[in-house]
PDB file of C-alpha atoms and ligand atoms in Angstrom:
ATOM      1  CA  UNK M   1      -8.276 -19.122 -11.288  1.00  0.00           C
ATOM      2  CA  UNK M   2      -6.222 -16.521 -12.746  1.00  0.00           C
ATOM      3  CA  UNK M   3      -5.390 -13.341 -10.135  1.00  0.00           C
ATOM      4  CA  UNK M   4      -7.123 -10.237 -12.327  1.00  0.00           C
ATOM      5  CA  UNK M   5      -6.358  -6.865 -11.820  1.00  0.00           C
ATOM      6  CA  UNK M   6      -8.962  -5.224  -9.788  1.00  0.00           C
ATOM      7  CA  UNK M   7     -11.435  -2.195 -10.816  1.00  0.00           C
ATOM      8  CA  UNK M   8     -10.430   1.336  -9.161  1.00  0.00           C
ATOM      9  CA  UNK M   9     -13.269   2.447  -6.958  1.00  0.00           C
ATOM     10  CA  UNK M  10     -13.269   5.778  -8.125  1.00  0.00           C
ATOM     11  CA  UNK M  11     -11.611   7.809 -11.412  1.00  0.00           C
ATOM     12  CA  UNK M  12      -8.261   8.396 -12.508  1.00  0.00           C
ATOM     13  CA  UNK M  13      -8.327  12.212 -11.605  1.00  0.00           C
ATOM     14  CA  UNK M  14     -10.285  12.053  -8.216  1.00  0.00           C
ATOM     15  CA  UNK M  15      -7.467  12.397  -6.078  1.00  0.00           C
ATOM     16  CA  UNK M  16      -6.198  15.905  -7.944  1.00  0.00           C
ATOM     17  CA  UNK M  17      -4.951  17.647  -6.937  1.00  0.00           C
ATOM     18  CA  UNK M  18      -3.102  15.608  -4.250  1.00  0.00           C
ATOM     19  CA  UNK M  19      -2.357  12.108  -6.813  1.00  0.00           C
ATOM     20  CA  UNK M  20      -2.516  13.406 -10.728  1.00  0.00           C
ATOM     21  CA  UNK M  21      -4.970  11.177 -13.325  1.00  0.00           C
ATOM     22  CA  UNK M  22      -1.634  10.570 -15.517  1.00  0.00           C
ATOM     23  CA  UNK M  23       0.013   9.293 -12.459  1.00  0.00           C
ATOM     24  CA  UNK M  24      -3.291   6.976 -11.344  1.00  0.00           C
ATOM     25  CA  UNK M  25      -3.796   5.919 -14.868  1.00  0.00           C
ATOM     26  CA  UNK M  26      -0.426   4.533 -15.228  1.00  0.00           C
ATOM     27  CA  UNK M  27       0.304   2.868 -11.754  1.00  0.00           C
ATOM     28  CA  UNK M  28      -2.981   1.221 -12.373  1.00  0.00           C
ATOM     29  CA  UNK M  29      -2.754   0.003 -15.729  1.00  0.00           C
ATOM     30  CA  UNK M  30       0.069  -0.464 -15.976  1.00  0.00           C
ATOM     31  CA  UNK M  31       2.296  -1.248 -12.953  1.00  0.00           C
ATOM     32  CA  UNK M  32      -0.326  -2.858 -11.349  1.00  0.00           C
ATOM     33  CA  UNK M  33      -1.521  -4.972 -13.937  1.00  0.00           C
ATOM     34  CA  UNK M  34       2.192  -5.694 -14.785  1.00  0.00           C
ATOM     35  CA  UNK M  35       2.105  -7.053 -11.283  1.00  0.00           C
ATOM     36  CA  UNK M  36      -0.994  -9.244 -12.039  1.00  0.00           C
ATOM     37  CA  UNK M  37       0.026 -10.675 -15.411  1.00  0.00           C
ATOM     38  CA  UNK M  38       3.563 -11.326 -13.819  1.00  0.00           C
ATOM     39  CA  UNK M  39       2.100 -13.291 -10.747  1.00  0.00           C
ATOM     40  CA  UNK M  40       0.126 -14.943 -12.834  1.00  0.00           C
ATOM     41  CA  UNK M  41       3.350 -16.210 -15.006  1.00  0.00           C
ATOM     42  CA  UNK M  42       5.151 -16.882 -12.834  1.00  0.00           C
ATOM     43  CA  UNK M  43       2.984 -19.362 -10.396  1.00  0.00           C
ATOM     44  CA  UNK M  44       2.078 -21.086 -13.942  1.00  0.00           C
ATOM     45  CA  UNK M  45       6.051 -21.365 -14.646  1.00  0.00           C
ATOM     46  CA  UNK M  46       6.517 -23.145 -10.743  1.00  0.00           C
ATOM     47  CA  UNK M  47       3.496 -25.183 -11.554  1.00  0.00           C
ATOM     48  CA  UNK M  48       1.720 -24.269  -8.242  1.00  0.00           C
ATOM     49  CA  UNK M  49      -1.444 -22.492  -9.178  1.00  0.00           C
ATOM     50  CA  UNK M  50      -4.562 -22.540  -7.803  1.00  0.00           C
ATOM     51  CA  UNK M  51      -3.931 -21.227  -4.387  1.00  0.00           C
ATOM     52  CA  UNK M  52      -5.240 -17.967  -2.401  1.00  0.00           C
ATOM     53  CA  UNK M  53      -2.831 -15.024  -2.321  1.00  0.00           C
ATOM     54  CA  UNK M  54      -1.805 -15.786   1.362  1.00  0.00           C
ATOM     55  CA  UNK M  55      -0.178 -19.039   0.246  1.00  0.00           C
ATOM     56  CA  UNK M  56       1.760 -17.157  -2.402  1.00  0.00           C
ATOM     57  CA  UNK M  57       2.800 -14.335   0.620  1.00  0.00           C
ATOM     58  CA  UNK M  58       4.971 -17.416   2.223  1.00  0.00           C
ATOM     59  CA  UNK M  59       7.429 -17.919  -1.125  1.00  0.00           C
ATOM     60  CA  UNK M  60      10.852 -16.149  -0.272  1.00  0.00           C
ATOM     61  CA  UNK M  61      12.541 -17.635  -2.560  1.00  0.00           C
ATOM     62  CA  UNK M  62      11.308 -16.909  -5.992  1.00  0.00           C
ATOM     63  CA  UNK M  63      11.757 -13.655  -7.175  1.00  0.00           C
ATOM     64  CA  UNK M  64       8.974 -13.896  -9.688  1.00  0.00           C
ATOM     65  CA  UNK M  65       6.247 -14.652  -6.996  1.00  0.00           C
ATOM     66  CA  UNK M  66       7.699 -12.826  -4.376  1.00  0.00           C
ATOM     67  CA  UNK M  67       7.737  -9.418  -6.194  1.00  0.00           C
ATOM     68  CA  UNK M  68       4.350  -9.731  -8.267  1.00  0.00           C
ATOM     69  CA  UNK M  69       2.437 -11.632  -5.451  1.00  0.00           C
ATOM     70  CA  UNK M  70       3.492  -8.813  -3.202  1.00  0.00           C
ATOM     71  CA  UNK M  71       2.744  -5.829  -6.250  1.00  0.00           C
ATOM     72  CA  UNK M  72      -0.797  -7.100  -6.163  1.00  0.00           C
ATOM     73  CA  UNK M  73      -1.740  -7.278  -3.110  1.00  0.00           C
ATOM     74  CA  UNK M  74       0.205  -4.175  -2.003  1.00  0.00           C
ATOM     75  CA  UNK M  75      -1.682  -2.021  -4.679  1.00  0.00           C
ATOM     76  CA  UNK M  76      -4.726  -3.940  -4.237  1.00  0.00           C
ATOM     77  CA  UNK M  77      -4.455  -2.316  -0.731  1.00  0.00           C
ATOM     78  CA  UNK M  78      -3.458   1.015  -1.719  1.00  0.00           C
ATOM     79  CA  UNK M  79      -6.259   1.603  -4.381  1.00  0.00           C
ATOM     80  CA  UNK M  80      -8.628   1.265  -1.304  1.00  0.00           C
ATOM     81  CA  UNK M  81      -7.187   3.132   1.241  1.00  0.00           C
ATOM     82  CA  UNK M  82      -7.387   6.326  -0.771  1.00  0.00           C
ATOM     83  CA  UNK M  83     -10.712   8.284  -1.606  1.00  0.00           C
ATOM     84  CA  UNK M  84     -11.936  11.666  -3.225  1.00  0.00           C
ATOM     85  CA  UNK M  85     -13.701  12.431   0.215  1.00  0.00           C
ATOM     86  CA  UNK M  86     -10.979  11.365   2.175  1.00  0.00           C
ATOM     87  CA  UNK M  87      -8.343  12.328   4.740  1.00  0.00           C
ATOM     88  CA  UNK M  88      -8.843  15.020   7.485  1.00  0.00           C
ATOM     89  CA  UNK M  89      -8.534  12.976  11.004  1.00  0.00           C
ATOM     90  CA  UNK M  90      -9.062   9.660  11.528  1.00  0.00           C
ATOM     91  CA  UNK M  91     -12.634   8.558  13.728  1.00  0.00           C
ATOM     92  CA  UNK M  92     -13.817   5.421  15.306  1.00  0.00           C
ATOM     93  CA  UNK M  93     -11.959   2.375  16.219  1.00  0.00           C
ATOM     94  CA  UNK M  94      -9.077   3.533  14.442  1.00  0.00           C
ATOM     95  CA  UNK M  95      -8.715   7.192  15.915  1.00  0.00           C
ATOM     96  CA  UNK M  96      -8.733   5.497  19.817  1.00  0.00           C
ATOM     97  CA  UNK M  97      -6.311   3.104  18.553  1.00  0.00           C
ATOM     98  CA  UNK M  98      -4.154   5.578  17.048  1.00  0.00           C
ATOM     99  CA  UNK M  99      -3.491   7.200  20.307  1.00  0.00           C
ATOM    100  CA  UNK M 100      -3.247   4.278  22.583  1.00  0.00           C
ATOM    101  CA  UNK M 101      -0.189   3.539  20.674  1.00  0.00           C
ATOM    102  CA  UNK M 102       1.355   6.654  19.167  1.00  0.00           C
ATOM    103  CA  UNK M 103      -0.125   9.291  22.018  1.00  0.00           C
ATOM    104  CA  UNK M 104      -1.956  11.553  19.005  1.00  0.00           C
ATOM    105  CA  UNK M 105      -2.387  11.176  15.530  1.00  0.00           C
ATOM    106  CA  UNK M 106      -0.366  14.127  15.119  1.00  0.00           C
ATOM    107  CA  UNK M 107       2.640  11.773  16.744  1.00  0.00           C
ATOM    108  CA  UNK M 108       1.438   9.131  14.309  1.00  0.00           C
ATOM    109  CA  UNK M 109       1.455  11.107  11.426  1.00  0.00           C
ATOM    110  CA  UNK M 110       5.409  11.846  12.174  1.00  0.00           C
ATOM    111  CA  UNK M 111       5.799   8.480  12.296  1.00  0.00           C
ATOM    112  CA  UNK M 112       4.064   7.159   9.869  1.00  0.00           C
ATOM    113  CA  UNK M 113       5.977  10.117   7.062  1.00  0.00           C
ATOM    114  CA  UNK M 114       9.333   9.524   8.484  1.00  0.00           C
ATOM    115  CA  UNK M 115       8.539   5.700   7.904  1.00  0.00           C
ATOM    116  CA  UNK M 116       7.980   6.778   4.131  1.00  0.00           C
ATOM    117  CA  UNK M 117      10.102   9.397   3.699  1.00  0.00           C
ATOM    118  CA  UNK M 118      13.573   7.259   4.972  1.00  0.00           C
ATOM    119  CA  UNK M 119      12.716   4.177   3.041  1.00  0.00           C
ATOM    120  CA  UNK M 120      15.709   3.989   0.770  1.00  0.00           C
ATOM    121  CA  UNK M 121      14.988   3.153  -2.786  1.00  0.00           C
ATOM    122  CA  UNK M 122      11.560   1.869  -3.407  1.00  0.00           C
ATOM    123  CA  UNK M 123       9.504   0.102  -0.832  1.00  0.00           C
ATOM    124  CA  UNK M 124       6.286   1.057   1.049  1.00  0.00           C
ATOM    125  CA  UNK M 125       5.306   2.608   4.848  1.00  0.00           C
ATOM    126  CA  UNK M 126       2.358   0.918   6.507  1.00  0.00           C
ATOM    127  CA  UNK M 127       0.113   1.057   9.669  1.00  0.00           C
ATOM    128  CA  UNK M 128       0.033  -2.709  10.490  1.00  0.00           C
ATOM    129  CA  UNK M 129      -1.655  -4.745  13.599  1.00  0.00           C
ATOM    130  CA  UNK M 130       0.708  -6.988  15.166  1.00  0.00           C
ATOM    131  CA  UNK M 131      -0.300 -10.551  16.171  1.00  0.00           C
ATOM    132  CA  UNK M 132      -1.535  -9.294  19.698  1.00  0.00           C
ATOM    133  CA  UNK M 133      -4.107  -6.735  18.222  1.00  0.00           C
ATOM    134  CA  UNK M 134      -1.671  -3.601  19.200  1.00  0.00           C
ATOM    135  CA  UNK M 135      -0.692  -1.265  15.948  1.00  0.00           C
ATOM    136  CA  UNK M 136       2.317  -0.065  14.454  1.00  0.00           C
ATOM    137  CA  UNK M 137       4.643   2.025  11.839  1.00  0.00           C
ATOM    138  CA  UNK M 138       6.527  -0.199   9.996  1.00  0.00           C
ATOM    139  CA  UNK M 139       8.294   0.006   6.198  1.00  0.00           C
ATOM    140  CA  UNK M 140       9.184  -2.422   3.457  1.00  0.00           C
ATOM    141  CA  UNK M 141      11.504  -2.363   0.853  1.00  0.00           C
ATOM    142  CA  UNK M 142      10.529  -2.983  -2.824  1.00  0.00           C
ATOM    143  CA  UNK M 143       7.405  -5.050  -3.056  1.00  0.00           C
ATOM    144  CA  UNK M 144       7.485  -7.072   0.098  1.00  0.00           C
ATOM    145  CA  UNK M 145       4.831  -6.924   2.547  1.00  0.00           C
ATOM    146  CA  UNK M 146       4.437  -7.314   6.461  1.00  0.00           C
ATOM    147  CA  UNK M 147       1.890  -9.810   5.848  1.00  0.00           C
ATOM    148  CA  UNK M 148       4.555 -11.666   4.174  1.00  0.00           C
ATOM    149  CA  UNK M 149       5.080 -14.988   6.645  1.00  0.00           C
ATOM    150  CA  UNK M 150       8.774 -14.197   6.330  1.00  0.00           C
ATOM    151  CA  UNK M 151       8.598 -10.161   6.816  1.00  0.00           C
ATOM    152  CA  UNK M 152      11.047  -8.935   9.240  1.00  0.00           C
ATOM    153  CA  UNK M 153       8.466  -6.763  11.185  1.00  0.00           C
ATOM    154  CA  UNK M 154       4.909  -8.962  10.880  1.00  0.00           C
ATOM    155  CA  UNK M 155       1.504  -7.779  10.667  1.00  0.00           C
ATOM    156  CA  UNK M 156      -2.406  -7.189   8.625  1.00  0.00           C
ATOM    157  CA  UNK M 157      -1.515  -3.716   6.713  1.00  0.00           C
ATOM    158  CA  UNK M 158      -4.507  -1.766   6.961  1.00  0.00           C
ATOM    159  CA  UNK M 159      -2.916   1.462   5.715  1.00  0.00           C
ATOM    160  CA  UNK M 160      -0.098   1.795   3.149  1.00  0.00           C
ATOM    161  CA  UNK M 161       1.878   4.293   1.270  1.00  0.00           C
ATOM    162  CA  UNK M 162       3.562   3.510  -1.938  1.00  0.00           C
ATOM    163  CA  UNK M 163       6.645   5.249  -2.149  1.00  0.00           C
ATOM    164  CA  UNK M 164       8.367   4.023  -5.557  1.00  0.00           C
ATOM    165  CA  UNK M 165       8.978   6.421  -7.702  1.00  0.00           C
ATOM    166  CA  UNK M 166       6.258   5.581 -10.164  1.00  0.00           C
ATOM    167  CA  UNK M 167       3.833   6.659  -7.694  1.00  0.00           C
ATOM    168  CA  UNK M 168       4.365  10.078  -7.592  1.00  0.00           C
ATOM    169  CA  UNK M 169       7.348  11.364  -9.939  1.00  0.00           C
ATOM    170  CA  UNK M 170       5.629  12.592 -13.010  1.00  0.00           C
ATOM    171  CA  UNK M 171       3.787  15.369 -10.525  1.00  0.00           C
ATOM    172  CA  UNK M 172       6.159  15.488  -7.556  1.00  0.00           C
ATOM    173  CA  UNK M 173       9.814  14.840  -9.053  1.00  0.00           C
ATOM    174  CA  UNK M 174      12.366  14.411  -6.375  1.00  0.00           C
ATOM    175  CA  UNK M 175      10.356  15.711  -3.787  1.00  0.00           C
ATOM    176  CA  UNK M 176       9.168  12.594  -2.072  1.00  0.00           C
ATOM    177  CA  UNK M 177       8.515  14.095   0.798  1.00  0.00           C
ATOM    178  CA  UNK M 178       5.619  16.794  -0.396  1.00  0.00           C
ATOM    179  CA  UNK M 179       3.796  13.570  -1.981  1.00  0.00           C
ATOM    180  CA  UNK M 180       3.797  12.057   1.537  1.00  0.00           C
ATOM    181  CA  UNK M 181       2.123  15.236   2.569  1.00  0.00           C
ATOM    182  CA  UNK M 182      -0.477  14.796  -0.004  1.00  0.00           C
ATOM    183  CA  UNK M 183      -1.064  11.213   1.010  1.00  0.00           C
ATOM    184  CA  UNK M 184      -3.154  12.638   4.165  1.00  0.00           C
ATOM    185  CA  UNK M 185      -5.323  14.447   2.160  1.00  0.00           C
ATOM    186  CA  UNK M 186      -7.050  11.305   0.489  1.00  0.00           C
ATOM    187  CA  UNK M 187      -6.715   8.549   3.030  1.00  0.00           C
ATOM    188  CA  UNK M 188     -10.546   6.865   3.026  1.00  0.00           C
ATOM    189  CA  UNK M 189     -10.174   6.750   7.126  1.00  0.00           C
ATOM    190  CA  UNK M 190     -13.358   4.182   6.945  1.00  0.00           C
ATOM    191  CA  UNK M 191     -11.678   1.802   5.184  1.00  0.00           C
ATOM    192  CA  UNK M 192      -8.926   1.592   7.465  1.00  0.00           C
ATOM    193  CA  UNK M 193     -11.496   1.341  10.046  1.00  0.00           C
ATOM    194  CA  UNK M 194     -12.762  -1.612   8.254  1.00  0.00           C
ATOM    195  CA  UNK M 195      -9.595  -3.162   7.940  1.00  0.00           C
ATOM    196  CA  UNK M 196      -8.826  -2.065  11.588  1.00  0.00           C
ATOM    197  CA  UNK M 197     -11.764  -4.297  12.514  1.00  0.00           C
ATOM    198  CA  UNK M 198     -11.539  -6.942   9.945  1.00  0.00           C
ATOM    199  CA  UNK M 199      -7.454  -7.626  11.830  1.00  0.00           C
ATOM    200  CA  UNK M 200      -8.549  -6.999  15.231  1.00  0.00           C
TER     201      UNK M 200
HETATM  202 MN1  MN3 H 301       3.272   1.112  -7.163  1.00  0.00          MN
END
């Protein structure tokens, strides 16, 4: 009943020239099945295995499950929300939704960047929907998530943006902020549409 570290849906170097293959092939083999192997650990070492992911999402106060059950779902996430035929502007569900509650997706995009661009240290930015259906911009530090049942701001993540430093510093260096850029060149806008509907 082991958590195993999922396939990516597409190569390591699809996303060039936006996300480099050295950068993909790392993050996912390594980081992310760090995360895996160190869930995995560490809900043997508590003794309570055998549960779905959302039960682990509800432990604040071990480190070890915290920070690995959030690394794999997090990446889990990410892997999916990116695609080689990606980004341009959003469409169905998602694109109405987007301006009910930003006013444009040009206003969401600010949002959205200055989410991931002013999270301090490592964390992530995410589009979330709230309990009531309605969307927002929110950000997390280090692994945690919003679908965490103790997150500060709660919510389904249908969209989110990595923003440690393994994600992007072998191509971008310091300059978060061009990476973020990038990001909106490979978002897989029907998958967020899925998840839009799948929260909803
Ligand atoms: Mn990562």
């Amino acid at each position: 009943m082991a958590f195993e570290l999922p396939k990516l849906p597409y190569a390591y170097d699809a996303l060039e020239p936006h996300i480099d293959a050295k950068t993909m092939e790392i993050h996912h083999g390594k980081h992310h099945n760090g995360y895996t192997n160190k869930l995995n650990a560490a809900i043997e070492a508590a003794g309570i295995g055998g549960k779905d992911i959302e039960h682990y999402l509800t432990i604040e106060d071990n480190a070890g499950i915290r920070n690995n059950a959030g690394g794999y779902v997090n990446h889990k996430l990410f892997w999916t929300v990116m695609s080689p035929n990606g980004g341009g502007n959003p469409t169905g569900a998602i694109a109405e939704a987007i301006d009910k509650a930003f006013g444009s997706f040009d206003a969401f995009k600010e949002k959205f960047s200055a989410a991931a661009k002013t999270r301090f240290g490592s964390g992530w930015a995410w589009l979330i929907v709230q309990a009531d259906g309605s969307l927002a911009v929110t950000s997390t530090p280090n692994q945690d998530t919003p679908a965490m049942s103790f997150a500060e701001v709660k919510g389904t993540p249908i969209l989110g943006l990595d923003v440690w430093e393994h994600a992007y510093y072998l191509n971008y260096q310091n300059r978060r902020p061009d990476y973020v850029g990038a990001f909106f060149n490979v978002i897989n806008w029907e998958e967020v549409n899925k998840r839009y509907a799948a929260a909803k």
